[in-house]
Amino acid sequence: MNKNIEILFFGKLKETWNTNKLKLKTNSDDIESLYTEILSKAAQTPHKESIKVAINDEFVDWQTAITDGDCIAFLPPASGG
Amino acid sequence: MNKNIEILFFGKLKETWNTNKLKLKTNSDDIESLYTEILSKAAQTPHKESIKVAINDEFVDWQTAITDGDCIAFLPPASGG
Amino acid sequence: MFTISETSINADKLKKQTLDPSAGGFACFEGWVRNHNQGKDVTKLAYEAYNKLAIKEGNRIIQEAHKKYAITKAFCSHRIGLLEIGDMAVWVGVSAAHRDAAFKACRYILDQVKARVPIWKNESWVDGESGWIDQE
Amino acid sequence: MFTISETSINADKLKKQTLDPSAGGFACFEGWVRNHNQGKDVTKLAYEAYNKLAIKEGNRIIQEAHKKYAITKAFCSHRIGLLEIGDMAVWVGVSAAHRDAAFKACRYILDQVKARVPIWKNESWVDGESGWIDQE
């Protein structure tokens, strides 16, 4: 089923995807599939193992299901402090 | 040989000897002997193992020789901070 | 409490909030922007945050510190946006009855914030280049 | 540098002396007089020092911290005389390029000062009694 979602990119992942935000219609059922789907839009190959994912402002794991209207974020390793 | 010395007491040792300073003439050759000599003046029995000793503003050990004019200090365990 | 600050961090105010009449120990850490990092001359520095998640995660860390250590109060604030050399980037302060808990909780909060709170550093260098910084 | 202070410790001044343009990390500890210690209600507190030896030993500790850890500057000041509830008794601050050295050196200085510097605490309690305090 088609879902309308929003994707946020942070830090160096903004450069990887050349944007900080994507709105798209997806058939992907979970974040893992969504990530594979959007890899074709990436300018460089991201280091997937270091990426954390969030849905609607909360950390989740890669197997979390996507539902219509979700805001999904891809986060590189934190480098604050 | 007789030596003129000064003894300083700090912290609770002032209560033990009821003074913060003694001037005396002593035949004791080292601090250990001096301590034994002045024990008779103590109001309570001090806990010798916890006492540190100094001569002329520097830590020394109990076997250090006493010379004329020395200022000897008896120090209970530190409790600053 | 964990906060994100878009303007200069007010260390005096944070310290006043952290001190407590019942707590005899206060430990604090400040991180400052310096003109040199990992061998490069830094001209300026920007921090970006995923604000909502950063505030949630930062406050979870403060709560964890309260559970792990016998502390009275703990605050942490992280600056975001464009910072100049000499600006404060992060402040952590903890009050506690005893020094051991104050030190350990202060260190715990700082380490966990650096590792887990979604904030990213972007440096600009004298050679005109800039880049996102990987964790130390 | 280690100092003995017969009046209120000026934490702001000490902090300014400790911060350094090359050091991105600053760790600090403050010990405050509280109205309760080891289960007793404290009304006032006095610290006595063997000044000359305390200053020598305190500065030796600072030198040791410089040898053991990669730090930039370190200061410690201990208050003596009669203190009121709410007064600062001790301040330790360390600047360093990295947080680990700053934290460890700050803790080292505090612990060593408490253990080795000839300073003694005398407390007065609400029951009218007073006494010299043994180490924690």
Coordinates of C-alpha atoms in Angstrom, one line a residue:
Chain A
M1 CA 0.0 0.0 0.0
N2 CA 1.2 3.5 -0.8
K3 CA 2.2 5.7 2.1
N4 CA 3.0 9.4 2.0
I5 CA 6.1 10.0 4.2
E6 CA 8.7 12.6 4.9
I7 CA 12.4 11.8 5.3
L8 CA 14.8 14.0 7.2
F9 CA 18.6 13.8 6.7
F10 CA 21.1 15.2 9.3
G11 CA 24.8 16.0 9.4
K12 CA 26.8 14.5 6.6
L13 CA 23.8 12.5 5.3
K14 CA 22.5 15.8 4.0
E15 CA 25.5 15.8 1.7
T16 CA 25.0 12.2 0.8
W17 CA 21.4 12.8 -0.4
N18 CA 22.0 16.5 -1.3
T19 CA 19.0 17.5 0.7
N20 CA 17.8 17.7 4.3
K21 CA 14.3 16.6 3.5
L22 CA 12.5 14.3 1.0
K23 CA 8.7 13.9 0.6
L24 CA 7.7 10.7 -1.2
K25 CA 5.1 8.1 -1.8
T26 CA 6.5 4.7 -0.9
N27 CA 5.6 1.0 -1.0
S28 CA 8.3 0.0 1.5
D29 CA 7.0 -1.6 4.6
D30 CA 9.8 -0.9 7.0
I31 CA 12.8 1.4 7.3
E32 CA 15.2 -1.1 6.0
S33 CA 13.3 -1.4 2.7
L34 CA 12.9 2.4 2.5
Y35 CA 16.6 2.8 2.9
T36 CA 17.3 0.4 0.1
E37 CA 14.7 2.3 -2.0
I38 CA 16.3 5.7 -1.5
L39 CA 19.9 4.5 -2.0
S40 CA 19.6 5.2 -5.7
K41 CA 19.1 8.9 -4.9
A42 CA 22.3 9.0 -2.8
A43 CA 25.3 10.9 -4.3
Q44 CA 27.8 8.8 -2.3
T45 CA 27.5 5.4 -0.6
P46 CA 26.6 6.0 3.1
H47 CA 28.0 3.8 5.8
K48 CA 24.8 2.1 6.8
E49 CA 26.1 0.5 10.0
S50 CA 26.8 3.9 11.6
I51 CA 23.3 5.3 10.8
K52 CA 20.6 5.5 13.4
V53 CA 17.0 5.8 12.5
A54 CA 14.0 7.6 14.0
I55 CA 10.3 7.8 13.4
N56 CA 8.3 10.8 14.5
D57 CA 11.0 12.1 16.8
E58 CA 11.8 8.8 18.5
F59 CA 14.7 6.3 18.0
V60 CA 13.5 3.0 16.4
D61 CA 15.2 0.0 14.9
W62 CA 15.5 -0.7 11.2
Q63 CA 12.7 -3.3 11.2
T64 CA 10.1 -0.8 12.4
A65 CA 7.1 -0.7 10.1
I66 CA 6.3 2.5 8.2
T67 CA 2.8 3.9 8.3
D68 CA 1.2 6.7 6.3
G69 CA 2.2 10.2 7.4
D70 CA 5.4 9.1 9.2
C71 CA 8.4 11.3 9.4
I72 CA 11.5 9.2 9.2
A73 CA 14.9 10.5 10.1
F74 CA 18.4 9.1 9.1
L75 CA 21.1 10.1 11.6
P76 CA 24.8 9.8 11.3
P77 CA 26.8 9.3 14.5
A78 CA 26.4 12.1 17.0
S79 CA 29.4 14.5 17.2
G80 CA 28.3 17.1 19.8
G81 CA 30.1 18.2 22.9
Chain B
M1 CA 73.4 17.3 73.8
N2 CA 70.6 19.8 74.8
K3 CA 68.7 21.3 71.9
N4 CA 66.2 24.2 72.1
I5 CA 63.2 23.3 70.0
E6 CA 59.7 24.4 69.3
I7 CA 56.8 22.0 68.9
L8 CA 53.6 22.8 66.9
F9 CA 50.4 20.9 67.4
F10 CA 47.5 21.0 64.9
G11 CA 43.8 19.9 64.8
K12 CA 42.8 17.6 67.6
L13 CA 46.4 17.2 68.8
K14 CA 46.0 20.7 70.2
E15 CA 43.4 19.2 72.5
T16 CA 45.5 16.2 73.2
W17 CA 48.4 18.4 74.5
N18 CA 46.2 21.3 75.5
T19 CA 48.3 23.8 73.5
N20 CA 49.2 24.6 70.0
K21 CA 52.9 25.3 70.8
L22 CA 55.6 24.0 73.2
K23 CA 59.1 25.4 73.5
L24 CA 61.5 23.1 75.3
K25 CA 65.0 21.9 75.8
T26 CA 65.4 18.3 74.8
N27 CA 68.0 15.5 74.8
S28 CA 66.0 13.5 72.3
D29 CA 67.9 12.7 69.2
D30 CA 65.1 12.0 66.8
I31 CA 61.4 12.7 66.5
E32 CA 60.4 9.3 67.8
S33 CA 62.2 9.9 71.0
L34 CA 60.9 13.4 71.3
Y35 CA 57.3 12.0 70.9
T36 CA 57.9 9.5 73.7
E37 CA 59.3 12.3 75.9
I38 CA 56.3 14.6 75.5
L39 CA 53.7 11.8 75.8
S40 CA 53.7 12.4 79.6
K41 CA 52.3 15.9 78.9
A42 CA 49.4 14.6 76.8
A43 CA 45.9 14.8 78.3
Q44 CA 44.8 11.8 76.2
T45 CA 46.6 9.0 74.4
P46 CA 47.1 10.0 70.8
H47 CA 46.8 7.5 68.0
K48 CA 50.5 7.6 67.0
E49 CA 50.0 5.6 63.7
S50 CA 47.9 8.3 62.2
I51 CA 50.2 11.2 63.1
K52 CA 52.5 12.7 60.5
V53 CA 55.6 14.7 61.5
A54 CA 57.3 17.7 60.0
I55 CA 60.5 19.6 60.7
N56 CA 60.8 23.3 59.6
D57 CA 57.7 23.2 57.4
E58 CA 58.6 19.9 55.6
F59 CA 57.3 16.4 56.0
V60 CA 59.9 14.0 57.5
D61 CA 59.9 10.5 58.9
W62 CA 59.9 9.6 62.6
Q63 CA 63.6 8.7 62.5
T64 CA 64.7 12.1 61.4
A65 CA 67.4 13.7 63.7
I66 CA 66.5 16.8 65.7
T67 CA 69.0 19.7 65.6
D68 CA 69.1 22.8 67.7
G69 CA 66.5 25.4 66.7
D70 CA 64.2 23.0 64.9
C71 CA 60.5 23.6 64.7
I72 CA 58.8 20.2 64.9
A73 CA 55.1 19.7 64.0
F74 CA 52.8 16.9 64.9
L75 CA 49.9 16.6 62.4
P76 CA 46.7 14.5 62.7
P77 CA 45.2 13.1 59.4
A78 CA 44.1 15.9 57.1
S79 CA 40.4 16.7 56.9
G80 CA 40.2 19.5 54.4
G81 CA 38.0 19.7 51.3
Chain C
M1 CA 17.3 19.1 32.7
F2 CA 18.8 19.1 29.2
T3 CA 18.4 22.1 27.0
I4 CA 19.4 23.2 23.5
S5 CA 20.7 26.8 23.4
E6 CA 20.6 28.8 20.2
T7 CA 22.4 31.7 21.9
S8 CA 25.4 31.9 24.3
I9 CA 25.2 29.4 27.1
N10 CA 24.7 31.2 30.4
A11 CA 26.9 29.2 32.7
D12 CA 26.2 31.3 35.8
K13 CA 22.5 30.8 35.5
L14 CA 22.9 27.1 34.9
K15 CA 25.2 26.8 37.9
K16 CA 22.7 28.7 40.1
Q17 CA 20.0 26.2 39.0
T18 CA 22.3 23.2 39.8
L19 CA 23.5 24.3 43.3
D20 CA 21.3 23.1 46.2
P21 CA 21.5 24.0 49.9
S22 CA 21.6 20.3 50.7
A23 CA 24.4 19.4 48.4
G24 CA 28.0 20.1 49.4
G25 CA 29.6 19.0 46.2
F26 CA 29.4 20.6 42.7
A27 CA 31.2 19.2 39.7
C28 CA 31.0 20.8 36.3
F29 CA 32.4 20.6 32.8
E30 CA 32.6 23.2 30.0
G31 CA 33.5 22.5 26.4
W32 CA 34.9 25.5 24.5
V33 CA 35.4 26.1 20.8
R34 CA 39.2 26.3 20.2
N35 CA 41.1 27.3 17.1
H36 CA 42.5 23.8 16.6
N37 CA 40.9 20.4 16.3
Q38 CA 42.3 17.1 15.2
G39 CA 45.4 18.9 13.7
K40 CA 43.4 21.5 11.7
D41 CA 43.1 25.2 12.2
V42 CA 39.4 26.0 12.8
T43 CA 37.9 29.3 11.8
K44 CA 34.4 28.6 12.8
L45 CA 32.1 25.8 13.8
A46 CA 28.4 25.1 13.6
Y47 CA 26.4 22.5 15.5
E48 CA 23.2 21.2 14.1
A49 CA 20.6 19.2 16.2
Y50 CA 17.6 17.1 15.6
N51 CA 16.0 19.3 18.3
K52 CA 13.0 17.3 19.5
L53 CA 14.9 14.0 19.7
A54 CA 18.0 15.7 21.2
I55 CA 15.9 17.2 24.0
K56 CA 14.2 13.8 24.7
E57 CA 17.5 11.9 24.6
G58 CA 19.4 14.5 26.7
N59 CA 16.7 14.3 29.4
R60 CA 16.8 10.5 29.4
I61 CA 20.5 10.7 30.1
I62 CA 19.9 13.1 33.0
Q63 CA 17.3 10.7 34.4
E64 CA 19.7 7.8 34.0
A65 CA 22.4 9.8 35.9
H66 CA 19.8 10.3 38.8
K67 CA 19.2 6.6 38.9
K68 CA 22.8 5.5 38.7
Y69 CA 24.3 8.1 41.2
A70 CA 23.2 9.7 44.4
I71 CA 23.0 13.2 43.0
T72 CA 20.8 16.2 43.9
K73 CA 20.5 18.2 40.6
A74 CA 21.9 17.9 37.1
F75 CA 21.8 20.2 34.2
C76 CA 23.2 20.1 30.7
S77 CA 23.0 22.6 27.9
H78 CA 24.3 22.2 24.3
R79 CA 24.8 25.2 22.0
I80 CA 23.7 24.9 18.4
G81 CA 24.0 27.2 15.3
L82 CA 27.1 29.1 14.3
L83 CA 29.8 29.4 17.1
E84 CA 32.9 31.6 17.2
I85 CA 36.3 30.6 18.6
G86 CA 36.0 31.2 22.4
D87 CA 32.3 30.3 22.6
M88 CA 31.1 27.6 25.0
A89 CA 29.7 24.6 23.2
V90 CA 28.5 22.5 26.1
W91 CA 27.9 22.9 29.8
V92 CA 27.3 20.0 32.4
G93 CA 26.8 20.6 36.1
V94 CA 25.9 18.2 38.9
S95 CA 25.3 18.8 42.6
A96 CA 25.5 16.0 45.1
A97 CA 26.1 15.3 48.8
H98 CA 29.4 13.6 48.0
R99 CA 32.2 14.3 45.5
D100 CA 32.3 10.8 44.0
A101 CA 28.7 10.9 42.8
A102 CA 29.1 14.5 41.5
F103 CA 32.2 13.6 39.4
K104 CA 30.9 10.4 38.1
A105 CA 27.5 11.7 37.1
C106 CA 29.0 14.8 35.4
R107 CA 31.3 12.5 33.4
Y108 CA 28.5 10.1 32.6
I109 CA 26.2 12.9 31.3
L110 CA 29.0 14.4 29.2
D111 CA 30.0 11.1 27.6
Q112 CA 26.5 10.0 27.0
V113 CA 25.4 13.3 25.5
K114 CA 28.4 13.2 23.1
A115 CA 27.6 9.6 22.1
R116 CA 23.9 9.6 21.9
V117 CA 22.3 13.0 21.6
P118 CA 21.6 13.8 17.9
I119 CA 23.8 16.8 17.5
W120 CA 26.5 17.2 14.7
K121 CA 29.5 19.4 14.4
N122 CA 30.5 21.1 11.2
E123 CA 33.9 22.8 11.1
S124 CA 35.3 25.4 8.7
W125 CA 39.1 25.5 8.4
V126 CA 41.6 28.1 7.3
D127 CA 42.1 26.4 4.0
G128 CA 38.5 27.4 3.1
E129 CA 37.2 23.8 3.4
S130 CA 34.6 22.7 5.8
G131 CA 33.2 19.3 6.8
W132 CA 31.1 17.3 9.2
I133 CA 33.2 15.9 12.1
D134 CA 33.3 12.3 13.1
Q135 CA 33.2 11.5 16.7
E136 CA 36.5 11.6 18.6
Chain D
M1 CA 48.8 26.8 41.6
F2 CA 47.5 26.0 45.1
T3 CA 46.5 28.8 47.5
I4 CA 45.0 29.2 51.0
S5 CA 42.3 31.7 51.2
E6 CA 41.4 33.5 54.4
T7 CA 38.4 35.2 52.8
S8 CA 35.7 34.0 50.4
I9 CA 37.0 32.0 47.5
N10 CA 36.6 34.0 44.2
A11 CA 35.5 31.2 41.9
D12 CA 35.1 33.5 38.9
K13 CA 38.6 34.8 39.2
L14 CA 40.1 31.3 39.6
K15 CA 38.2 30.1 36.6
K16 CA 39.5 33.0 34.4
Q17 CA 43.0 32.0 35.5
T18 CA 42.4 28.4 34.6
L19 CA 40.8 28.8 31.2
D20 CA 43.2 28.9 28.3
P21 CA 42.7 29.7 24.6
S22 CA 44.3 26.4 23.6
A23 CA 42.2 24.2 26.0
G24 CA 38.8 23.1 24.8
G25 CA 37.9 21.4 28.1
F26 CA 37.4 22.8 31.6
A27 CA 36.5 20.6 34.6
C28 CA 35.8 22.0 38.0
F29 CA 34.8 21.0 41.5
E30 CA 33.4 23.2 44.3
G31 CA 32.9 22.0 47.9
W32 CA 30.3 24.0 49.9
V33 CA 29.6 24.1 53.6
R34 CA 26.2 22.5 54.2
N35 CA 24.1 22.4 57.3
H36 CA 24.5 18.6 57.7
N37 CA 27.5 16.3 57.9
Q38 CA 27.8 12.7 58.9
G39 CA 24.3 12.8 60.4
K40 CA 24.8 16.0 62.5
D41 CA 23.3 19.4 62.1
V42 CA 26.2 21.8 61.6
T43 CA 25.9 25.4 62.7
K44 CA 29.4 26.6 61.7
L45 CA 32.7 25.2 60.6
A46 CA 36.3 26.3 60.8
Y47 CA 39.3 25.1 58.9
E48 CA 42.8 25.4 60.3
A49 CA 45.9 24.9 58.1
Y50 CA 49.6 24.5 58.6
N51 CA 50.0 27.2 56.0
K52 CA 53.5 26.9 54.8
L53 CA 53.4 23.2 54.5
A54 CA 49.9 23.2 53.1
I55 CA 51.0 25.5 50.3
K56 CA 54.1 23.4 49.5
E57 CA 52.1 20.2 49.5
G58 CA 49.2 21.6 47.5
N59 CA 51.6 22.9 44.8
R60 CA 53.3 19.5 44.7
I61 CA 49.9 17.9 44.0
I62 CA 49.3 20.4 41.2
Q63 CA 52.7 19.5 39.7
E64 CA 52.0 15.8 40.0
A65 CA 48.7 16.4 38.1
H66 CA 50.6 18.1 35.3
K67 CA 53.0 15.2 35.0
K68 CA 50.3 12.5 35.2
Y69 CA 47.7 14.1 32.8
A70 CA 47.9 16.2 29.6
I71 CA 46.5 19.3 31.1
T72 CA 47.0 23.0 30.3
K73 CA 46.4 24.8 33.6
A74 CA 45.2 23.7 37.1
F75 CA 44.3 25.8 40.2
C76 CA 43.1 24.9 43.6
S77 CA 42.2 27.1 46.5
H78 CA 41.2 26.1 50.0
R79 CA 39.4 28.4 52.4
I80 CA 40.5 28.5 56.1
G81 CA 39.1 30.3 59.2
L82 CA 35.5 30.5 60.2
L83 CA 33.0 29.6 57.5
E84 CA 29.3 30.0 57.4
I85 CA 26.7 27.6 55.9
G86 CA 26.7 28.4 52.2
D87 CA 30.4 29.4 52.0
M88 CA 32.7 27.6 49.5
A89 CA 35.4 25.6 51.2
V90 CA 37.4 24.4 48.3
W91 CA 37.7 25.1 44.5
V92 CA 39.5 23.0 42.0
G93 CA 39.7 23.8 38.2
V94 CA 41.6 22.2 35.4
S95 CA 41.8 23.1 31.7
A96 CA 42.9 20.6 29.1
A97 CA 42.6 19.8 25.4
H98 CA 40.6 16.7 26.1
R99 CA 37.9 16.0 28.6
D100 CA 39.4 12.8 30.0
A101 CA 42.5 14.6 31.3
A102 CA 40.5 17.5 32.6
F103 CA 38.2 15.2 34.6
K104 CA 40.9 12.9 35.9
A105 CA 43.3 15.7 36.9
C106 CA 40.5 17.6 38.7
R107 CA 39.5 14.5 40.7
Y108 CA 43.2 13.7 41.4
I109 CA 43.9 17.1 42.8
L110 CA 40.8 17.1 45.0
D111 CA 41.4 13.6 46.4
Q112 CA 45.1 14.3 47.1
V113 CA 44.4 17.7 48.6
K114 CA 41.9 16.1 51.0
A115 CA 44.2 13.3 51.9
R116 CA 47.6 15.1 52.1
V117 CA 47.4 18.8 52.5
P118 CA 47.6 19.7 56.3
I119 CA 44.2 21.3 56.7
W120 CA 41.8 20.3 59.5
K121 CA 38.1 20.8 59.8
N122 CA 36.4 21.7 63.1
E123 CA 32.6 21.6 63.2
S124 CA 30.1 23.2 65.6
W125 CA 26.8 21.4 66.0
V126 CA 23.3 22.5 67.1
D127 CA 23.7 20.7 70.4
G128 CA 26.4 23.2 71.3
E129 CA 29.3 20.7 70.9
S130 CA 32.1 21.0 68.5
G131 CA 34.9 18.8 67.4
W132 CA 37.7 18.0 65.0
I133 CA 36.5 16.0 62.1
D134 CA 38.1 12.8 61.0
Q135 CA 38.5 12.1 57.3
E136 CA 35.5 10.8 55.4

